[in-house]
Short mmCIF file of C-alpha atoms in Angstrom, two decimals:
data_model
loop_
_atom_site.label_atom_id
_atom_site.label_comp_id
_atom_site.label_asym_id
_atom_site.label_seq_id
_atom_site.Cartn_x
_atom_site.Cartn_y
_atom_site.Cartn_z
CA MET A 267 -12.78 8.26 -0.95
CA VAL A 268 -12.41 6.29 -4.17
CA CYS A 269 -10.40 6.61 -7.35
CA HIS A 270 -11.07 4.44 -10.41
CA CYS A 271 -8.62 4.50 -13.30
CA TYR A 272 -8.55 2.65 -16.59
CA TRP A 273 -6.30 2.48 -19.61
CA HIS A 274 -8.02 3.55 -22.79
CA THR A 275 -7.22 2.73 -26.40
CA ASN A 276 -9.15 3.82 -29.45
CA SER A 277 -8.50 3.89 -33.17
CA LEU A 278 -5.47 6.06 -32.51
CA PRO A 279 -2.28 4.47 -31.17
CA MET A 280 -2.62 6.39 -27.91
CA LYS A 281 -3.36 4.76 -24.57
CA HIS A 282 -4.93 6.68 -21.73
CA LEU A 283 -5.68 6.16 -18.07
CA TYR A 284 -9.13 7.35 -17.04
CA CYS A 285 -9.75 7.85 -13.36
CA TRP A 286 -12.77 8.54 -11.21
CA GLN A 287 -11.80 9.95 -7.85
CA VAL A 288 -14.50 9.91 -5.22
CA THR A 289 -13.75 12.29 -2.40
CA GLY A 290 -15.35 14.94 -0.29
CA LEU A 291 -12.35 17.20 -0.72
CA TYR A 292 -12.40 17.70 -4.48
CA THR A 293 -15.62 18.47 -6.32
CA PRO A 294 -15.16 19.42 -9.97
CA GLY A 295 -18.11 19.38 -12.33
CA ARG A 296 -19.42 16.27 -14.01
CA GLY A 297 -17.29 15.06 -16.87
CA GLU A 298 -14.16 17.07 -16.02
CA ILE A 299 -10.99 15.14 -16.87
CA THR A 300 -7.85 15.44 -14.75
CA SER A 301 -4.54 14.54 -16.38
CA LEU A 302 -2.21 12.32 -14.39
CA ASP A 303 1.53 12.23 -15.00
CA ALA A 304 4.73 11.40 -13.15
CA GLY A 305 4.58 14.78 -11.45
CA ASN A 306 1.18 14.49 -9.81
CA ILE A 307 0.24 10.79 -9.64
CA ASP A 308 1.88 10.23 -6.25
CA ASP A 309 -0.06 13.09 -4.67
CA ILE A 310 -3.35 11.87 -6.14
CA LEU A 311 -2.87 8.23 -5.15
CA SER A 312 -1.84 9.14 -1.62
CA GLU A 313 -4.76 11.52 -1.19
CA PHE A 314 -7.56 9.33 -2.49
CA LEU A 315 -8.54 6.09 -0.76
CA PRO A 316 -9.01 3.57 -2.26
CA CYS A 317 -7.99 3.83 -5.92
CA LEU A 318 -8.52 1.42 -8.82
CA PHE A 319 -6.37 1.31 -11.97
CA VAL A 320 -8.34 -0.32 -14.77
CA CYS A 321 -6.84 -1.28 -18.13
CA ARG A 322 -9.18 -1.95 -21.04
CA PHE A 323 -10.62 -0.57 -24.27
CA SER A 324 -12.88 2.41 -23.61
CA GLN A 325 -15.71 1.16 -25.81
CA MET A 326 -16.50 -1.49 -23.22
CA LEU A 327 -15.51 -0.03 -19.84
CA HIS A 328 -16.12 3.65 -20.30
CA PRO A 329 -19.94 3.45 -20.01
CA ILE A 330 -19.75 0.74 -17.33
CA PHE A 331 -17.49 2.76 -15.05
CA GLU A 332 -19.40 5.94 -15.73
CA GLU A 333 -22.65 4.31 -14.60
CA ALA A 334 -20.98 2.60 -11.61
CA SER A 335 -19.45 5.88 -10.48
CA ASN A 336 -22.84 7.58 -10.78
CA ILE A 337 -24.36 4.89 -8.56
CA VAL A 338 -21.64 5.40 -5.97
CA ARG A 339 -22.20 9.16 -6.11
CA GLU A 340 -25.91 8.70 -5.50
CA GLU A 341 -25.33 6.42 -2.53
CA PHE A 342 -22.75 8.71 -0.93
CA PRO A 343 -24.01 12.16 -1.96
CA ASP A 344 -22.51 14.06 0.97
CA THR A 345 -18.98 12.70 0.78
CA THR A 346 -18.21 11.61 -2.76
CA GLN A 347 -17.74 13.11 -6.19
CA ALA A 348 -16.70 11.38 -9.39
CA VAL A 349 -13.75 12.62 -11.42
CA PHE A 350 -12.10 11.22 -14.57
CA ALA A 351 -8.31 11.41 -14.92
CA ARG A 352 -6.24 10.52 -17.95
CA VAL A 353 -2.63 9.60 -18.72
CA ASP A 354 -1.10 9.57 -22.18
CA CYS A 355 0.97 6.40 -21.84
CA ASP A 356 2.91 7.02 -25.01
CA GLN A 357 4.31 10.02 -23.18
CA HIS A 358 4.24 8.53 -19.65
CA SER A 359 5.01 4.84 -20.17
CA ASP A 360 6.91 4.88 -16.87
CA ILE A 361 3.58 4.98 -15.01
CA ALA A 362 2.36 1.74 -16.58
CA GLN A 363 5.72 0.08 -16.02
CA ARG A 364 5.89 1.30 -12.44
CA TYR A 365 2.57 -0.32 -11.58
CA ARG A 366 3.30 -3.54 -13.48
CA ILE A 367 0.42 -3.22 -15.92
CA SER A 368 0.99 -6.02 -18.41
CA LYS A 369 -2.52 -6.92 -19.57
CA TYR A 370 -5.89 -5.45 -20.39
CA PRO A 371 -8.19 -5.24 -18.48
CA THR A 372 -6.41 -4.70 -15.15
CA LEU A 373 -7.95 -3.20 -12.03
CA LYS A 374 -5.32 -2.40 -9.40
CA LEU A 375 -6.31 -1.28 -5.95
CA PHE A 376 -4.38 1.46 -4.13
CA ARG A 377 -4.65 2.62 -0.54
CA ASN A 378 -2.78 5.58 0.88
CA GLY A 379 -0.50 5.60 -2.15
CA MET A 380 0.32 1.89 -1.82
CA MET A 381 -0.58 -0.62 -4.52
CA MET A 382 -2.31 -3.64 -3.05
CA LYS A 383 -1.25 -7.11 -4.20
CA ARG A 384 -4.85 -8.12 -4.75
CA GLU A 385 -6.34 -6.76 -7.93
CA TYR A 386 -10.04 -6.47 -8.57
CA ARG A 387 -10.84 -9.64 -10.51
CA GLY A 388 -14.61 -9.55 -10.39
CA GLN A 389 -17.07 -9.06 -13.21
CA ARG A 390 -16.68 -6.02 -15.45
CA SER A 391 -20.23 -4.93 -14.78
CA VAL A 392 -21.87 -1.91 -13.18
CA THR A 393 -23.33 -3.94 -10.32
CA ALA A 394 -20.12 -5.82 -9.52
CA ILE A 395 -17.91 -2.71 -9.55
CA ALA A 396 -20.39 -0.70 -7.46
CA ASP A 397 -20.60 -3.58 -4.96
CA PHE A 398 -16.81 -3.70 -4.78
CA ILE A 399 -16.66 0.00 -3.93
CA ARG A 400 -19.34 -0.47 -1.26
CA GLN A 401 -17.16 -3.15 0.32
CA GLN A 402 -14.17 -0.81 0.29
CA LYS A 403 -16.24 1.81 2.10
CA VAL A 404 -17.00 -0.52 5.02
CA ASP A 405 -15.00 0.25 8.17
CA PRO A 406 -12.46 -2.59 8.60
CA ILE A 407 -12.27 -2.04 12.37
CA LYS A 408 -14.90 -3.48 14.71
CA ALA A 409 -15.41 -1.60 17.96
CA ILE A 410 -15.28 -3.63 21.18
CA GLU A 411 -18.06 -2.72 23.60
CA ASN A 412 -16.95 -5.07 26.38
CA LEU A 413 -13.56 -6.68 27.04
CA GLU A 414 -15.31 -10.01 27.54
CA GLU A 415 -15.71 -10.08 23.75
CA ILE A 416 -11.96 -10.74 23.49
CA SER A 417 -12.43 -14.23 24.92
CA THR A 418 -14.83 -15.15 22.11
CA ILE A 419 -12.80 -14.02 19.10
CA ASP A 420 -12.11 -16.54 16.34
CA ARG A 421 -8.61 -17.87 17.05
CA SER A 422 -8.42 -19.46 13.61
CA ARG A 423 -7.77 -15.96 12.25
CA ARG A 424 -4.99 -13.47 12.90
CA THR A 425 -6.29 -10.58 14.99
CA ILE A 426 -4.95 -7.12 15.80
CA ILE A 427 -6.48 -5.28 18.77
CA GLY A 428 -5.95 -1.60 19.54
CA TYR A 429 -6.69 -0.08 22.94
CA PHE A 430 -7.13 3.69 22.74
CA GLU A 431 -8.14 6.42 25.15
CA LYS A 432 -10.16 8.12 22.43
CA ARG A 433 -11.10 7.60 18.84
CA ASP A 434 -10.22 11.18 17.84
CA SER A 435 -6.45 10.78 18.19
CA ASP A 436 -3.34 10.50 16.02
CA ASN A 437 -2.72 7.03 17.46
CA TYR A 438 -6.07 5.74 16.24
CA ARG A 439 -5.84 7.51 12.88
CA THR A 440 -2.56 5.68 12.17
CA TYR A 441 -4.13 2.40 13.29
CA GLU A 442 -7.10 3.04 11.02
CA LYS A 443 -4.81 3.72 8.06
CA VAL A 444 -2.93 0.44 8.60
CA ALA A 445 -6.19 -1.49 9.04
CA ASN A 446 -7.54 -0.19 5.75
CA ILE A 447 -4.49 -1.48 3.89
CA LEU A 448 -4.36 -4.89 5.59
CA ARG A 449 -8.11 -5.43 5.98
CA ASP A 450 -8.00 -8.63 3.89
CA ASP A 451 -5.21 -10.18 5.94
CA CYS A 452 -6.21 -9.65 9.58
CA VAL A 453 -9.22 -9.01 11.79
CA PHE A 454 -8.96 -5.54 13.35
CA LEU A 455 -10.64 -4.65 16.63
CA ALA A 456 -10.50 -1.51 18.79
CA ALA A 457 -11.64 -0.49 22.25
CA PHE A 458 -11.95 3.06 23.55
CA GLY A 459 -12.28 5.03 26.77
CA GLU A 460 -13.39 3.20 29.88
CA VAL A 461 -13.73 -0.07 27.98
CA SER A 462 -10.04 -0.03 26.98
CA LYS A 463 -8.69 1.41 30.25
CA PRO A 464 -7.74 -1.93 31.92
CA GLU A 465 -5.58 -2.81 28.89
CA ARG A 466 -3.98 0.58 28.33
CA PHE A 467 -1.89 0.66 31.49
CA SER A 468 0.05 3.92 31.03
CA ALA A 469 -0.81 4.62 27.39
CA ASP A 470 -2.57 3.39 24.23
CA ASN A 471 -1.28 0.07 22.92
CA ILE A 472 -1.74 -2.50 20.17
CA ILE A 473 -1.48 -6.27 20.49
CA TYR A 474 -1.45 -9.16 18.03
CA LYS A 475 -3.27 -12.41 18.72
CA PRO A 476 -1.86 -15.18 16.52
CA MET A 477 -3.88 -18.14 15.35
CA GLY A 478 -4.25 -20.91 17.92
CA GLU A 479 -5.93 -21.00 21.32
CA ASN A 480 -2.68 -21.19 23.26
CA ALA A 481 -0.55 -18.84 21.15
CA PRO A 482 0.78 -15.95 23.28
CA ASP A 483 -0.07 -12.34 22.50
CA MET A 484 2.56 -10.03 21.02
CA VAL A 485 2.74 -6.32 21.87
CA TYR A 486 3.69 -3.57 19.43
CA MET A 487 6.57 -1.62 20.99
CA GLY A 488 7.02 1.15 18.41
CA SER A 489 5.53 4.60 18.03
CA LEU A 490 1.76 4.42 17.49
CA THR A 491 1.85 7.52 15.30
CA ASN A 492 4.66 6.28 13.03
CA PHE A 493 2.84 4.77 10.04
CA ASP A 494 5.88 3.05 8.51
CA LEU A 495 6.76 1.26 11.76
CA SER A 496 3.14 0.36 12.50
CA TYR A 497 2.50 -0.93 9.00
CA THR A 498 5.72 -2.99 8.86
CA TRP A 499 5.00 -4.62 12.24
CA THR A 500 1.38 -5.35 11.40
CA GLN A 501 2.17 -6.68 7.93
CA ASP A 502 4.75 -9.03 9.41
CA LYS A 503 2.08 -10.41 11.75
CA CYS A 504 -0.86 -10.48 9.34
CA VAL A 505 0.76 -11.78 6.16
CA PRO A 506 2.21 -15.26 6.81
CA LEU A 507 5.66 -16.12 5.51
CA VAL A 508 4.22 -19.32 4.01
CA ARG A 509 0.93 -18.65 2.24
CA GLU A 510 -1.61 -21.11 0.91
CA ILE A 511 -2.08 -21.17 -2.85
CA THR A 512 -5.61 -21.79 -4.10
CA PHE A 513 -7.34 -21.54 -7.44
CA GLU A 514 -8.81 -18.25 -6.20
CA ASN A 515 -5.47 -16.53 -5.50
CA GLY A 516 -3.24 -18.44 -7.94
CA GLU A 517 -3.41 -15.79 -10.63
CA GLU A 518 -2.41 -12.94 -8.33
CA LEU A 519 0.45 -14.98 -6.83
CA THR A 520 1.67 -15.83 -10.33
CA GLU A 521 1.58 -12.15 -11.28
CA GLU A 522 4.00 -11.32 -8.48
CA GLY A 523 6.54 -12.73 -10.92
CA ILE A 524 8.82 -14.68 -8.58
CA PRO A 525 9.26 -18.48 -8.38
CA PHE A 526 7.29 -20.71 -6.02
CA LEU A 527 8.69 -23.00 -3.34
CA ILE A 528 5.69 -25.21 -2.60
CA LEU A 529 4.88 -27.80 0.01
CA PHE A 530 2.21 -30.15 -1.31
CA HIS A 531 0.50 -31.78 1.67
CA GLN A 532 -2.72 -33.44 2.67
CA LYS A 533 -5.20 -30.98 4.13
CA ASP A 534 -5.15 -32.61 7.55
CA ASP A 535 -1.35 -32.95 7.62
CA THR A 536 -0.71 -29.90 9.75
CA ASP A 537 2.46 -31.40 11.20
CA SER A 538 4.33 -31.28 7.88
CA LEU A 539 3.08 -27.75 7.26
CA GLU A 540 4.21 -26.55 10.68
CA LYS A 541 7.69 -28.05 10.21
CA PHE A 542 7.93 -26.55 6.72
CA GLN A 543 7.00 -23.12 8.10
CA GLN A 544 9.67 -23.46 10.78
CA GLU A 545 12.37 -24.44 8.30
CA VAL A 546 11.45 -21.66 5.88
CA ALA A 547 11.72 -19.16 8.74
CA ARG A 548 15.01 -20.72 9.89
CA GLN A 549 16.75 -21.25 6.55
CA LEU A 550 15.16 -18.94 4.01
CA ILE A 551 14.09 -15.69 5.66
CA SER A 552 16.82 -13.86 3.70
CA GLU A 553 15.29 -15.12 0.44
CA LYS A 554 11.93 -13.49 1.10
CA GLY A 555 11.19 -11.33 -1.92
CA SER A 556 13.09 -13.56 -4.34
CA ILE A 557 10.81 -16.59 -4.01
CA ASN A 558 7.27 -17.18 -2.77
CA PHE A 559 6.87 -19.71 0.03
CA LEU A 560 3.59 -21.55 -0.44
CA HIS A 561 1.67 -24.64 0.58
CA ALA A 562 -0.96 -26.43 -1.48
CA ASP A 563 -3.64 -29.07 -0.94
CA CYS A 564 -2.46 -32.28 -2.63
CA ASP A 565 -5.95 -33.31 -3.67
CA LYS A 566 -6.84 -29.94 -5.18
CA PHE A 567 -3.54 -29.66 -7.02
CA ARG A 568 -3.28 -33.15 -8.44
CA HIS A 569 -2.36 -31.83 -11.88
CA PRO A 570 0.89 -30.09 -10.84
CA LEU A 571 1.84 -33.23 -8.94
CA LEU A 572 1.35 -35.32 -12.07
CA HIS A 573 3.75 -32.96 -13.87
CA ILE A 574 6.49 -34.04 -11.47
CA GLN A 575 5.38 -37.70 -11.61
CA LYS A 576 3.79 -37.62 -8.16
CA THR A 577 0.31 -38.32 -6.82
CA PRO A 578 -1.45 -37.29 -3.59
CA THR A 579 -0.32 -40.58 -2.05
CA ASP A 580 3.28 -39.34 -2.35
CA CYS A 581 2.60 -36.25 -0.26
CA PRO A 582 4.17 -34.43 1.46
CA VAL A 583 6.28 -33.25 -1.48
CA ILE A 584 8.39 -30.10 -1.83
CA ALA A 585 8.97 -28.59 -5.27
CA ILE A 586 10.02 -25.37 -6.98
CA ASP A 587 8.09 -23.93 -9.90
CA SER A 588 10.29 -21.40 -11.70
CA PHE A 589 7.52 -20.59 -14.25
CA ARG A 590 9.65 -22.40 -16.80
CA HIS A 591 10.13 -25.78 -15.13
CA MET A 592 9.32 -27.65 -11.95
CA TYR A 593 12.01 -29.19 -9.75
CA VAL A 594 11.40 -31.69 -6.94
CA PHE A 595 13.28 -31.56 -3.65
CA PRO A 596 15.01 -34.99 -3.69
CA GLU A 597 14.14 -36.38 -0.24
CA PHE A 598 11.37 -34.81 1.79
CA SER A 599 12.85 -36.18 5.01
CA ASP A 600 16.00 -34.09 4.40
CA PHE A 601 14.31 -30.67 4.32
CA ALA A 602 14.95 -30.13 8.05
CA VAL A 603 18.69 -30.87 7.66
CA PRO A 604 20.39 -27.50 8.30
CA GLY A 605 21.03 -25.71 5.02
CA LYS A 606 19.44 -28.32 2.73
CA LEU A 607 16.31 -26.36 1.84
CA ARG A 608 18.29 -23.15 1.48
CA GLN A 609 20.75 -24.82 -0.90
CA PHE A 610 17.85 -26.09 -3.00
CA VAL A 611 16.66 -22.50 -3.47
CA LEU A 612 20.17 -21.18 -4.08
CA ASP A 613 20.67 -23.85 -6.75
CA LEU A 614 17.59 -22.48 -8.51
CA HIS A 615 18.97 -18.94 -8.48
CA SER A 616 22.40 -20.03 -9.69
CA GLY A 617 20.93 -22.07 -12.54
CA LYS A 618 22.26 -25.31 -11.16
CA LEU A 619 18.87 -27.04 -11.00
CA HIS A 620 18.16 -26.29 -14.63
CA ARG A 621 21.68 -27.17 -15.72
CA GLU A 622 21.70 -30.53 -13.95
CA PHE A 623 18.30 -31.49 -15.33
CA HIS A 624 19.71 -30.98 -18.82
CA HIS A 625 23.24 -32.31 -18.37
CA GLY A 626 23.34 -34.33 -15.17
CA PRO A 627 25.36 -33.48 -12.02
CA ASP A 628 27.93 -30.71 -12.26
CA PRO A 629 31.51 -32.04 -12.60
CA THR A 630 32.36 -30.75 -9.14
CA ASP A 631 29.48 -32.77 -7.68
CA SER A 632 30.26 -36.08 -9.38
CA THR A 633 32.95 -38.73 -9.06
CA PRO A 634 35.30 -39.54 -12.00
CA GLU A 635 33.35 -42.77 -12.57
CA GLN A 636 30.03 -40.86 -12.69
CA GLU A 637 31.58 -38.32 -15.04
CA GLU A 638 32.77 -41.05 -17.39
CA ASN A 639 29.39 -42.80 -17.53
CA ARG A 640 27.23 -39.71 -17.30
CA GLU A 641 24.24 -39.49 -19.63
CA VAL A 642 22.44 -36.35 -20.57
CA ALA A 643 19.43 -35.94 -18.29
CA SER A 644 15.97 -35.42 -19.63
CA ASN A 645 14.34 -32.02 -19.62
CA PRO A 646 12.66 -31.00 -16.34
CA PRO A 647 8.85 -30.91 -16.29
CA GLU A 648 7.34 -27.70 -17.61
CA SER A 649 5.88 -25.17 -15.19
CA SER A 650 2.39 -26.04 -14.08
CA PHE A 651 1.50 -22.95 -12.06
CA GLN A 652 2.33 -20.70 -15.00
CA LYS A 653 -1.01 -21.88 -16.35
CA LEU A 654 -2.67 -19.94 -13.52
CA ALA A 655 -1.36 -16.70 -15.04
CA PRO A 656 -3.82 -14.36 -16.83
CA SER A 657 -5.62 -16.08 -19.68
CA GLU A 658 -5.28 -14.65 -23.19
CA THR A 659 -8.99 -15.33 -23.68
CA ARG A 660 -9.79 -12.98 -20.77
CA TYR A 661 -7.04 -10.38 -21.20
CA THR A 662 -5.00 -8.67 -23.87
CA ILE A 663 -1.47 -9.62 -22.84
CA LEU A 664 1.26 -7.08 -23.45
CA ARG A 665 4.26 -9.04 -24.72
CA ASP A 666 6.69 -6.16 -24.36
CA ARG A 667 6.42 -3.49 -21.71
CA ASP A 668 7.87 -1.07 -24.21
CA GLU A 669 4.48 -1.24 -25.93
CA LEU A 670 3.14 0.87 -23.13
#
């Protein structure tokens, strides 16, 4: 089931959201337009899987999406049907604001009513969009035919394994729903019937196999039919607290809109990365959601290092990018000192880092002699990762959300 939506502007000052919903449950005639508003959008997004929001001028995307949706309909004639839906965003600007649409074109992916962090960023072409939908139609769960397969799984990836008595069950349907949402973050496997029996003990169960040959398995202890519990547990296991930033995902991380705490390290320096992950989990777990914890390859990200007057030979280096300025953690060797890394982040939130870069140490942090001889500090380096945000040559950037 697929829903494609895009924002439309024409010569009039009205913006619309057009949506193709591909589903076996709803089969209106070709060309029928369904209006979406605050009253029905939740029901539609939760019913149709997956869904794409696409923002762009209709002259370009309207014929492309129409042809792509026709291709999808031809390939899945028994289970899909294309539908357009439209939102007048002058009247329903809350919808655009709710889904953080700040540029044209934008293609946002939804599953089971949840907006995925990863947008569609491929080509705006019939072939590319149709291929993307084909990928979304692929079952994310691989069936296990023999338990011996477990010993050969790739331990460099995070893996979730479900053991079920039967496929046609509420337990498996919940597992399937979670797997569809987190398909890009974990490998999902499932065994059924006699194959799964040795691992089921008294009932169905789900386990997580972390990365690493010697890492112990973790067992899900909650209700297998409770989607919220299952999703929260699986997300916690599949989405690492410290993520790697690359040129491929930099734009989407930037669009999350929260500052970066970054460890720059050599690719083979796994020791520094492991210690950084441990300290982030120990000191900063309460800050999750207010700052992104990331690590970056020193050689690939030489340019941001130059902004803070560092080179790959200086790595490992810890820095904050606030999207205005970059701030370097003073002494890398101190990051494991209890509370040091946390205070660095708190000083960002309080404005202390910015203030001290402009005016030197706060009076409470300096001696009378330092206060007497204090010079105004130079400006901190400008943000480097902000440059990974959407390009104005590729998108129409909305300067003010009220425009929507």
